[in-house]
mmCIF file of C-alpha atoms in Angstrom:
data_model
loop_
_atom_site.group_PDB
_atom_site.id
_atom_site.type_symbol
_atom_site.label_atom_id
_atom_site.label_comp_id
_atom_site.label_asym_id
_atom_site.label_seq_id
_atom_site.Cartn_x
_atom_site.Cartn_y
_atom_site.Cartn_z
ATOM 1 C CA ILE A 4 -44.873 -3.830 90.192
ATOM 2 C CA PRO A 5 -47.930 -3.878 87.911
ATOM 3 C CA MET A 6 -46.737 -3.615 84.327
ATOM 4 C CA VAL A 7 -47.895 -4.156 80.778
ATOM 5 C CA VAL A 8 -45.261 -5.092 78.174
ATOM 6 C CA ALA A 9 -45.720 -4.958 74.398
ATOM 7 C CA GLU A 10 -43.771 -7.343 72.170
ATOM 8 C CA CYS A 11 -43.246 -7.609 68.427
ATOM 9 C CA ASP A 12 -41.467 -10.581 66.849
ATOM 10 C CA GLY A 13 -40.134 -11.606 70.237
ATOM 11 C CA GLU A 14 -38.673 -8.219 71.149
ATOM 12 C CA VAL A 15 -39.970 -5.721 73.703
ATOM 13 C CA VAL A 16 -41.241 -2.576 71.951
ATOM 14 C CA GLY A 17 -43.210 -0.943 74.769
ATOM 15 C CA ALA A 18 -43.787 -0.975 78.498
ATOM 16 C CA GLU A 19 -46.258 0.621 80.865
ATOM 17 C CA PRO A 20 -45.239 0.171 84.542
ATOM 18 C CA CYS A 21 -47.145 1.468 87.549
ATOM 19 C CA LEU A 22 -46.243 2.579 91.042
ATOM 20 C CA ALA A 23 -48.639 1.224 93.666
ATOM 21 C CA PHE A 24 -49.736 3.536 96.482
ATOM 22 C CA ARG A 25 -52.085 3.077 99.408
ATOM 23 C CA VAL A 26 -54.336 6.141 99.231
ATOM 24 C CA ARG A 27 -56.713 7.520 101.819
ATOM 25 C CA LEU A 28 -60.037 8.392 100.232
ATOM 26 C CA GLY A 29 -62.859 9.481 102.489
ATOM 27 C CA GLU A 30 -63.041 7.055 105.385
ATOM 28 C CA GLU A 31 -61.258 4.209 103.625
ATOM 29 C CA THR A 32 -57.814 3.261 102.351
ATOM 30 C CA VAL A 33 -57.665 1.971 98.776
ATOM 31 C CA LEU A 34 -54.942 0.780 96.426
ATOM 32 C CA ALA A 35 -54.132 3.200 93.611
ATOM 33 C CA PHE A 36 -51.898 2.613 90.595
ATOM 34 C CA GLN A 37 -49.845 5.456 89.179
ATOM 35 C CA PRO A 38 -48.730 4.727 85.596
ATOM 36 C CA ALA A 39 -45.169 5.950 85.903
ATOM 37 C CA ASP A 40 -44.011 5.999 82.306
ATOM 38 C CA TRP A 41 -45.221 4.993 78.875
ATOM 39 C CA VAL A 42 -42.261 3.729 76.879
ATOM 40 C CA VAL A 43 -42.621 2.943 73.183
ATOM 41 C CA HIS A 44 -39.726 2.124 70.850
ATOM 42 C CA PRO A 45 -39.274 4.928 68.264
ATOM 43 C CA ASP A 46 -39.787 2.464 65.374
ATOM 44 C CA HIS A 47 -43.204 1.481 66.737
ATOM 45 C CA ARG A 48 -44.716 4.826 67.627
ATOM 46 C CA GLU A 49 -48.015 5.954 66.116
ATOM 47 C CA ARG A 50 -48.957 2.308 65.558
ATOM 48 C CA GLY A 51 -51.392 1.916 68.428
ATOM 49 C CA VAL A 52 -48.907 0.515 70.946
ATOM 50 C CA PHE A 53 -49.846 3.098 73.587
ATOM 51 C CA THR A 54 -53.540 2.426 73.029
ATOM 52 C CA GLY A 55 -53.086 -1.311 73.175
ATOM 53 C CA MET A 56 -51.024 -1.226 76.362
ATOM 54 C CA THR A 57 -53.482 1.079 78.118
ATOM 55 C CA GLU A 58 -56.448 -1.072 77.088
ATOM 56 C CA ARG A 59 -54.634 -4.127 78.421
ATOM 57 C CA LEU A 60 -53.745 -2.377 81.691
ATOM 58 C CA LEU A 61 -57.329 -1.300 82.361
ATOM 59 C CA GLU A 62 -58.701 -4.714 81.338
ATOM 60 C CA ARG A 63 -56.168 -6.693 83.374
ATOM 61 C CA TYR A 64 -56.958 -4.866 86.602
ATOM 62 C CA SER A 65 -60.659 -4.154 86.032
ATOM 63 C CA ASP A 66 -61.543 -6.589 88.829
ATOM 64 C CA GLY A 67 -58.798 -5.491 91.241
ATOM 65 C CA PRO A 68 -56.667 -5.015 93.122
ATOM 66 C CA ALA A 69 -56.434 -1.319 92.187
ATOM 67 C CA GLN A 70 -59.507 0.843 92.678
ATOM 68 C CA LEU A 71 -58.042 4.041 91.315
ATOM 69 C CA TYR A 72 -55.508 5.426 88.828
ATOM 70 C CA PHE A 73 -53.726 8.764 89.012
ATOM 71 C CA ASN A 74 -50.685 10.215 87.305
ATOM 72 C CA PHE A 75 -49.061 13.349 85.891
ATOM 73 C CA PRO A 76 -49.057 13.169 82.086
ATOM 74 C CA THR A 77 -47.016 15.234 79.690
ATOM 75 C CA ALA A 78 -48.850 17.283 77.069
ATOM 76 C CA ALA A 79 -48.211 14.518 74.527
ATOM 77 C CA LEU A 80 -50.056 11.953 76.664
ATOM 78 C CA VAL A 81 -53.076 14.081 77.559
ATOM 79 C CA PRO A 82 -55.159 13.288 74.434
ATOM 80 C CA GLY A 83 -54.584 9.568 74.900
ATOM 81 C CA LEU A 84 -55.636 9.634 78.535
ATOM 82 C CA GLU A 85 -58.720 11.700 77.766
ATOM 83 C CA SER A 86 -59.785 9.019 75.295
ATOM 84 C CA PHE A 87 -59.697 6.531 78.193
ATOM 85 C CA ASP A 88 -61.846 8.746 80.435
ATOM 86 C CA TRP A 89 -59.145 10.140 82.706
ATOM 87 C CA THR A 90 -60.315 13.372 84.345
ATOM 88 C CA LEU A 91 -57.740 16.160 84.050
ATOM 89 C CA ARG A 92 -57.250 18.896 86.624
ATOM 90 C CA ASP A 93 -54.516 21.261 87.759
ATOM 91 C CA GLY A 94 -51.687 19.384 89.382
ATOM 92 C CA PRO A 95 -49.646 20.453 92.416
ATOM 93 C CA ARG A 96 -47.165 23.284 92.058
ATOM 94 C CA THR A 97 -43.430 22.942 92.558
ATOM 95 C CA HIS A 98 -41.262 25.684 94.079
ATOM 96 C CA TYR A 99 -37.722 26.150 92.757
ATOM 97 C CA ARG A 100 -34.636 27.848 94.137
ATOM 98 C CA VAL A 101 -32.582 28.207 90.960
ATOM 99 C CA GLN A 102 -28.930 28.513 91.944
ATOM 100 C CA ASN A 103 -27.222 27.957 88.596
ATOM 101 C CA PRO A 104 -29.395 29.144 85.664
ATOM 102 C CA GLN A 105 -26.538 28.800 83.184
ATOM 103 C CA ARG A 106 -26.179 25.072 83.773
ATOM 104 C CA LEU A 107 -29.933 24.544 83.584
ATOM 105 C CA VAL A 108 -30.315 26.192 80.201
ATOM 106 C CA ARG A 109 -27.208 24.449 78.896
ATOM 107 C CA HIS A 110 -28.936 21.107 79.517
ATOM 108 C CA GLU A 111 -32.448 22.131 78.540
ATOM 109 C CA SER A 112 -34.660 19.850 76.474
ATOM 110 C CA SER A 113 -33.870 19.682 72.782
ATOM 111 C CA SER A 114 -37.600 19.866 72.083
ATOM 112 C CA LYS A 115 -37.639 23.581 72.838
ATOM 113 C CA ARG A 116 -37.611 25.883 69.860
ATOM 114 C CA GLU A 117 -34.171 27.018 68.731
ATOM 115 C CA PHE A 118 -34.960 30.679 69.328
ATOM 116 C CA ARG A 119 -35.852 30.048 72.927
ATOM 117 C CA SER A 120 -32.767 27.880 73.313
ATOM 118 C CA ILE A 121 -30.455 30.630 72.042
ATOM 119 C CA ALA A 122 -32.194 33.304 74.090
ATOM 120 C CA SER A 123 -32.181 31.245 77.240
ATOM 121 C CA ARG A 124 -28.475 30.400 76.904
ATOM 122 C CA HIS A 125 -27.629 34.100 76.862
ATOM 123 C CA LEU A 126 -30.077 34.699 79.701
ATOM 124 C CA GLY A 127 -28.428 31.933 81.707
ATOM 125 C CA ARG A 128 -24.987 33.494 81.438
ATOM 126 C CA LEU A 129 -26.367 36.832 82.604
ATOM 127 C CA ALA A 130 -28.700 35.421 85.222
ATOM 128 C CA THR A 131 -26.290 33.203 87.148
ATOM 129 C CA PRO A 132 -24.474 36.004 89.034
ATOM 130 C CA LEU A 133 -27.775 37.834 89.497
ATOM 131 C CA ALA A 134 -29.413 34.722 90.929
ATOM 132 C CA ARG A 135 -26.532 34.096 93.320
ATOM 133 C CA GLY A 136 -26.587 37.734 94.461
ATOM 134 C CA TYR A 137 -30.347 37.635 95.002
ATOM 135 C CA LEU A 138 -30.202 34.396 96.992
ATOM 136 C CA SER A 139 -27.288 35.703 99.058
ATOM 137 C CA VAL A 140 -29.323 38.755 100.082
ATOM 138 C CA ARG A 141 -32.328 36.581 100.909
ATOM 139 C CA ASP A 142 -30.178 34.301 103.047
ATOM 140 C CA ARG A 143 -28.717 37.242 105.004
ATOM 141 C CA LEU A 144 -32.134 38.782 105.682
ATOM 142 C CA ARG A 145 -33.720 35.544 106.815
ATOM 143 C CA ARG A 146 -34.195 34.911 110.506
ATOM 144 C CA ASP A 147 -33.250 31.607 112.118
ATOM 145 C CA GLY A 148 -35.751 29.498 113.997
ATOM 146 C CA ALA A 149 -35.073 30.357 117.638
ATOM 147 C CA GLY A 150 -35.196 27.519 120.125
ATOM 148 C CA ILE A 151 -35.455 24.829 117.460
ATOM 149 C CA ALA A 152 -32.712 22.247 116.956
ATOM 150 C CA VAL A 153 -32.341 20.379 113.655
ATOM 151 C CA GLU A 154 -30.652 16.999 113.393
ATOM 152 C CA ARG A 155 -29.619 15.096 110.272
ATOM 153 C CA HIS A 156 -30.263 11.402 109.677
ATOM 154 C CA HIS A 157 -28.559 9.544 106.843
ATOM 155 C CA GLY A 158 -31.368 7.748 105.024
ATOM 156 C CA VAL A 159 -34.935 7.575 106.241
ATOM 157 C CA PRO A 160 -35.902 6.924 109.893
ATOM 158 C CA ALA A 161 -39.203 5.337 108.895
ATOM 159 C CA ASP A 162 -40.634 4.864 112.389
ATOM 160 C CA LEU A 163 -39.909 8.461 113.375
ATOM 161 C CA LEU A 164 -41.476 9.852 110.187
ATOM 162 C CA ALA A 165 -44.556 7.656 110.450
ATOM 163 C CA GLY A 166 -44.968 8.845 114.029
ATOM 164 C CA LEU A 167 -44.899 12.470 112.877
ATOM 165 C CA SER A 168 -47.536 11.879 110.214
ATOM 166 C CA ASP A 169 -50.777 13.555 111.209
ATOM 167 C CA GLY A 170 -52.907 10.503 110.552
ATOM 168 C CA GLU A 171 -55.710 10.028 108.092
ATOM 169 C CA GLY A 172 -58.216 12.619 109.296
ATOM 170 C CA ARG A 173 -57.729 15.067 106.402
ATOM 171 C CA ASP A 174 -60.436 15.452 103.758
ATOM 172 C CA ALA A 175 -58.032 15.688 100.830
ATOM 173 C CA VAL A 176 -57.079 12.521 98.972
ATOM 174 C CA HIS A 177 -53.571 11.631 100.119
ATOM 175 C CA VAL A 178 -51.010 8.837 100.192
ATOM 176 C CA VAL A 179 -50.841 6.879 103.441
ATOM 177 C CA ARG A 180 -47.573 7.596 105.251
ATOM 178 C CA ASP A 181 -46.568 4.608 107.339
ATOM 179 C CA THR A 182 -43.289 2.784 107.889
ATOM 180 C CA ASP A 183 -43.828 0.563 104.825
ATOM 181 C CA TYR A 184 -44.305 3.620 102.624
ATOM 182 C CA TYR A 185 -41.106 5.283 103.797
ATOM 183 C CA ARG A 186 -38.983 2.150 103.526
ATOM 184 C CA TRP A 187 -40.273 1.418 100.035
ATOM 185 C CA ARG A 188 -40.450 4.862 98.453
ATOM 186 C CA PHE A 189 -36.973 6.037 99.451
ATOM 187 C CA ALA A 190 -35.129 2.853 98.508
ATOM 188 C CA ASN A 191 -34.357 4.430 95.116
ATOM 189 C CA PRO A 192 -30.627 3.710 94.555
ATOM 190 C CA ARG A 193 -30.192 6.942 92.558
ATOM 191 C CA TRP A 194 -31.076 9.101 95.555
ATOM 192 C CA GLU A 195 -28.671 10.269 98.249
ATOM 193 C CA THR A 196 -31.204 10.695 101.032
ATOM 194 C CA THR A 197 -30.972 12.762 104.216
ATOM 195 C CA THR A 198 -33.767 13.363 106.712
ATOM 196 C CA TYR A 199 -33.802 16.639 108.643
ATOM 197 C CA VAL A 200 -35.714 16.506 111.926
ATOM 198 C CA ALA A 201 -36.734 19.628 113.854
ATOM 199 C CA ARG A 202 -36.943 19.309 117.632
ATOM 200 C CA ARG A 203 -38.379 21.745 120.128
ATOM 201 C CA ASP A 204 -37.602 20.968 123.776
ATOM 202 C CA GLU A 205 -36.094 17.697 122.505
ATOM 203 C CA ARG A 206 -39.433 16.616 120.998
ATOM 204 C CA ALA A 207 -39.585 15.957 117.256
ATOM 205 C CA VAL A 208 -42.143 18.339 115.728
ATOM 206 C CA ALA A 209 -41.513 18.149 111.965
ATOM 207 C CA ALA A 210 -39.201 16.617 109.375
ATOM 208 C CA CYS A 211 -38.165 16.890 105.727
ATOM 209 C CA VAL A 212 -36.873 14.040 103.588
ATOM 210 C CA VAL A 213 -34.340 15.441 101.123
ATOM 211 C CA CYS A 214 -32.799 13.655 98.145
ATOM 212 C CA ARG A 215 -29.865 14.652 95.964
ATOM 213 C CA GLU A 216 -29.705 13.297 92.439
ATOM 214 C CA GLN A 217 -27.418 13.837 89.479
ATOM 215 C CA ARG A 218 -29.296 13.479 86.215
ATOM 216 C CA GLY A 219 -28.400 14.734 82.755
ATOM 217 C CA GLY A 220 -25.619 16.992 84.026
ATOM 218 C CA ILE A 221 -27.915 18.679 86.567
ATOM 219 C CA LEU A 222 -27.433 18.264 90.324
ATOM 220 C CA THR A 223 -30.807 18.583 92.026
ATOM 221 C CA THR A 224 -31.692 18.690 95.703
ATOM 222 C CA ALA A 225 -35.370 17.923 96.271
ATOM 223 C CA VAL A 226 -37.447 18.124 99.439
ATOM 224 C CA LEU A 227 -39.520 15.081 98.555
ATOM 225 C CA ASP A 228 -41.570 14.854 101.713
ATOM 226 C CA THR A 229 -42.493 16.987 104.707
ATOM 227 C CA VAL A 230 -44.381 15.823 107.792
ATOM 228 C CA PRO A 231 -46.742 16.518 109.321
ATOM 229 C CA ARG A 232 -48.803 17.458 106.278
ATOM 230 C CA GLY A 233 -51.395 19.599 108.079
ATOM 231 C CA ASP A 234 -51.213 23.249 109.101
ATOM 232 C CA GLY A 235 -50.350 22.756 112.749
ATOM 233 C CA VAL A 236 -46.614 23.500 112.461
ATOM 234 C CA ALA A 237 -45.366 27.023 113.175
ATOM 235 C CA PRO A 238 -43.555 28.796 110.285
ATOM 236 C CA GLU A 239 -40.363 29.167 112.324
ATOM 237 C CA VAL A 240 -40.067 25.378 112.449
ATOM 238 C CA PHE A 241 -39.922 25.225 108.656
ATOM 239 C CA GLU A 242 -37.468 28.137 108.643
ATOM 240 C CA ALA A 243 -35.229 26.140 110.976
ATOM 241 C CA LEU A 244 -35.495 23.051 108.725
ATOM 242 C CA LEU A 245 -34.817 24.860 105.464
ATOM 243 C CA THR A 246 -31.742 26.683 106.808
ATOM 244 C CA PRO A 247 -29.446 23.582 106.861
ATOM 245 C CA ILE A 248 -31.166 22.074 103.821
ATOM 246 C CA VAL A 249 -30.295 25.103 101.697
ATOM 247 C CA ALA A 250 -26.788 25.335 103.191
ATOM 248 C CA ASP A 251 -26.078 21.670 102.425
ATOM 249 C CA ALA A 252 -27.373 22.178 98.866
ATOM 250 C CA ALA A 253 -25.026 25.064 98.051
ATOM 251 C CA ASP A 254 -23.424 23.031 95.249
ATOM 252 C CA SER A 255 -26.745 22.033 93.664
ATOM 253 C CA ASP A 256 -27.932 23.690 90.471
ATOM 254 C CA VAL A 257 -31.503 23.789 91.710
ATOM 255 C CA VAL A 258 -33.389 23.052 94.929
ATOM 256 C CA LYS A 259 -37.057 22.153 94.679
ATOM 257 C CA VAL A 260 -39.926 21.786 97.126
ATOM 258 C CA GLY A 261 -43.376 20.425 96.374
ATOM 259 C CA GLU A 262 -46.653 22.021 97.287
ATOM 260 C CA GLY A 263 -47.526 21.277 100.885
ATOM 261 C CA PRO A 264 -47.317 22.434 104.467
ATOM 262 C CA ILE A 265 -44.376 24.846 104.123
ATOM 263 C CA PRO A 266 -45.945 28.335 103.871
ATOM 264 C CA SER A 267 -45.314 30.374 100.736
ATOM 265 C CA SER A 268 -43.950 33.206 102.877
ATOM 266 C CA VAL A 269 -41.217 30.890 104.203
ATOM 267 C CA LEU A 270 -40.362 29.629 100.722
ATOM 268 C CA ASP A 271 -40.219 33.226 99.452
ATOM 269 C CA ALA A 272 -37.800 34.104 102.237
ATOM 270 C CA PHE A 273 -35.464 31.377 100.980
ATOM 271 C CA GLY A 274 -35.645 32.568 97.369
ATOM 272 C CA PHE A 275 -37.981 29.870 96.036
ATOM 273 C CA ARG A 276 -40.325 30.684 93.170
ATOM 274 C CA ALA A 277 -43.446 28.725 92.231
ATOM 275 C CA SER A 278 -43.553 27.015 88.843
ATOM 276 C CA ASP A 279 -46.634 29.036 87.866
ATOM 277 C CA ALA A 280 -45.173 32.398 88.972
ATOM 278 C CA PHE A 281 -43.035 34.739 86.896
ATOM 279 C CA PRO A 282 -40.402 34.132 85.603
ATOM 280 C CA LEU A 283 -40.692 30.323 85.748
ATOM 281 C CA SER A 284 -44.199 30.452 84.310
ATOM 282 C CA MET A 285 -42.647 31.686 81.047
ATOM 283 C CA LEU A 286 -40.631 28.480 80.659
ATOM 284 C CA SER A 287 -42.804 25.746 82.119
ATOM 285 C CA ALA A 288 -46.409 24.589 82.000
ATOM 286 C CA ARG A 289 -48.543 23.910 85.058
ATOM 287 C CA SER A 290 -48.497 20.247 85.971
ATOM 288 C CA VAL A 291 -51.569 18.174 85.205
ATOM 289 C CA LEU A 292 -53.122 15.613 87.541
ATOM 290 C CA ALA A 293 -55.062 12.856 85.749
ATOM 291 C CA VAL A 294 -57.490 10.739 87.786
ATOM 292 C CA ARG A 295 -59.582 7.714 86.820
ATOM 293 C CA PRO A 296 -61.612 5.261 88.918
ATOM 294 C CA ALA A 297 -60.642 1.718 87.990
ATOM 295 C CA HIS A 298 -64.222 0.452 87.776
ATOM 296 C CA ARG A 299 -66.887 1.620 85.384
ATOM 297 C CA SER A 300 -70.550 0.843 84.847
ATOM 298 C CA ALA A 301 -72.818 1.437 81.868
ATOM 299 C CA ASP A 302 -73.443 4.912 83.296
ATOM 300 C CA GLY A 303 -69.767 5.799 83.595
ATOM 301 C CA PRO A 304 -67.132 5.758 86.380
ATOM 302 C CA VAL A 305 -68.025 4.205 89.722
ATOM 303 C CA ASP A 306 -67.307 6.093 92.955
ATOM 304 C CA VAL A 307 -64.421 4.739 94.996
ATOM 305 C CA ALA A 308 -65.194 4.054 98.670
ATOM 306 C CA GLY A 309 -68.343 6.129 98.214
ATOM 307 C CA VAL A 310 -66.342 9.130 97.012
ATOM 308 C CA ASP A 311 -65.846 10.656 93.562
ATOM 309 C CA PRO A 312 -62.020 10.962 93.448
ATOM 310 C CA THR A 313 -62.171 13.244 90.400
ATOM 311 C CA ASP A 314 -64.044 15.858 92.421
ATOM 312 C CA ARG A 315 -61.962 15.789 95.616
ATOM 313 C CA GLU A 316 -58.956 17.909 96.537
ATOM 314 C CA TRP A 317 -55.686 15.983 96.215
ATOM 315 C CA GLU A 318 -52.728 16.562 98.510
ATOM 316 C CA LEU A 319 -49.502 15.183 97.045
ATOM 317 C CA ALA A 320 -45.844 15.619 97.957
ATOM 318 C CA LEU A 321 -43.053 15.272 95.412
ATOM 319 C CA ALA A 322 -42.445 11.752 96.724
ATOM 320 C CA ASP A 323 -45.990 10.803 95.679
ATOM 321 C CA ARG A 324 -45.288 11.690 92.059
ATOM 322 C CA ASP A 325 -43.442 9.581 89.516
ATOM 323 C CA VAL A 326 -41.811 12.766 88.183
ATOM 324 C CA ALA A 327 -39.869 13.140 91.434
#
């Protein structure tokens, strides 16, 4: 785990750890670091600790092994990253099926303005029965995937998932999905992980890796990965997969799915709403993807594997993001 630690008088006052991903870029696979969190002790903020840690991170790995950095900064981190030549672009959307608005607003961030907090608490009490009624209607109208069987696996069948991955032929920058990736990424002890596999004529055709997590009083079910990532899977296969996923998540406050191969029409049928669509767009900002080649010359950033990663489309599941 690549990490920079800041100390003052023998005590840790800051840390900057990174997740390490193998990323397919053009015709090559490169190592990319994703700074996962900048942590600075409250007594040492606004004293250059963030700047110092980032300078040290970029200096320490300027000669390898990472060739690329990418991450998903909060608004507070954006100015700092821009000063270190990260390129900012729109990040991937997330789709939410909000099943308990009242609980969500009860545990909302204290950084929100008091007016919005009061308004949203009242809205949550009113919206919860409306949300449940809306989702109930959507569930009754939805068709089931005919001729498709779905099986559940406790944990992650890494070999099966890697076999379903559609290889590295896509133009978009993407994380390599092999057995090592699946065994490493889903070893998070906080996640209760179930893999749903769709079979047609007994042949596995698609799968979703789903994790449940209790955090801050909110129970979340997240579809963290879906394979294959291309567009070769029929919509009814995803309908068949989402049917038991949603049923098993009936007690969750929210179910979320990242941007990817599941068509918007299927997500709409299950009552999901995109983070940049009304009404969620009123309460959340679009995610930001920050990208930076690790190596620079006097003329600026150096292409990675002959490709400018700041100018390429990126294809990222929730599992590829530290915010998962």
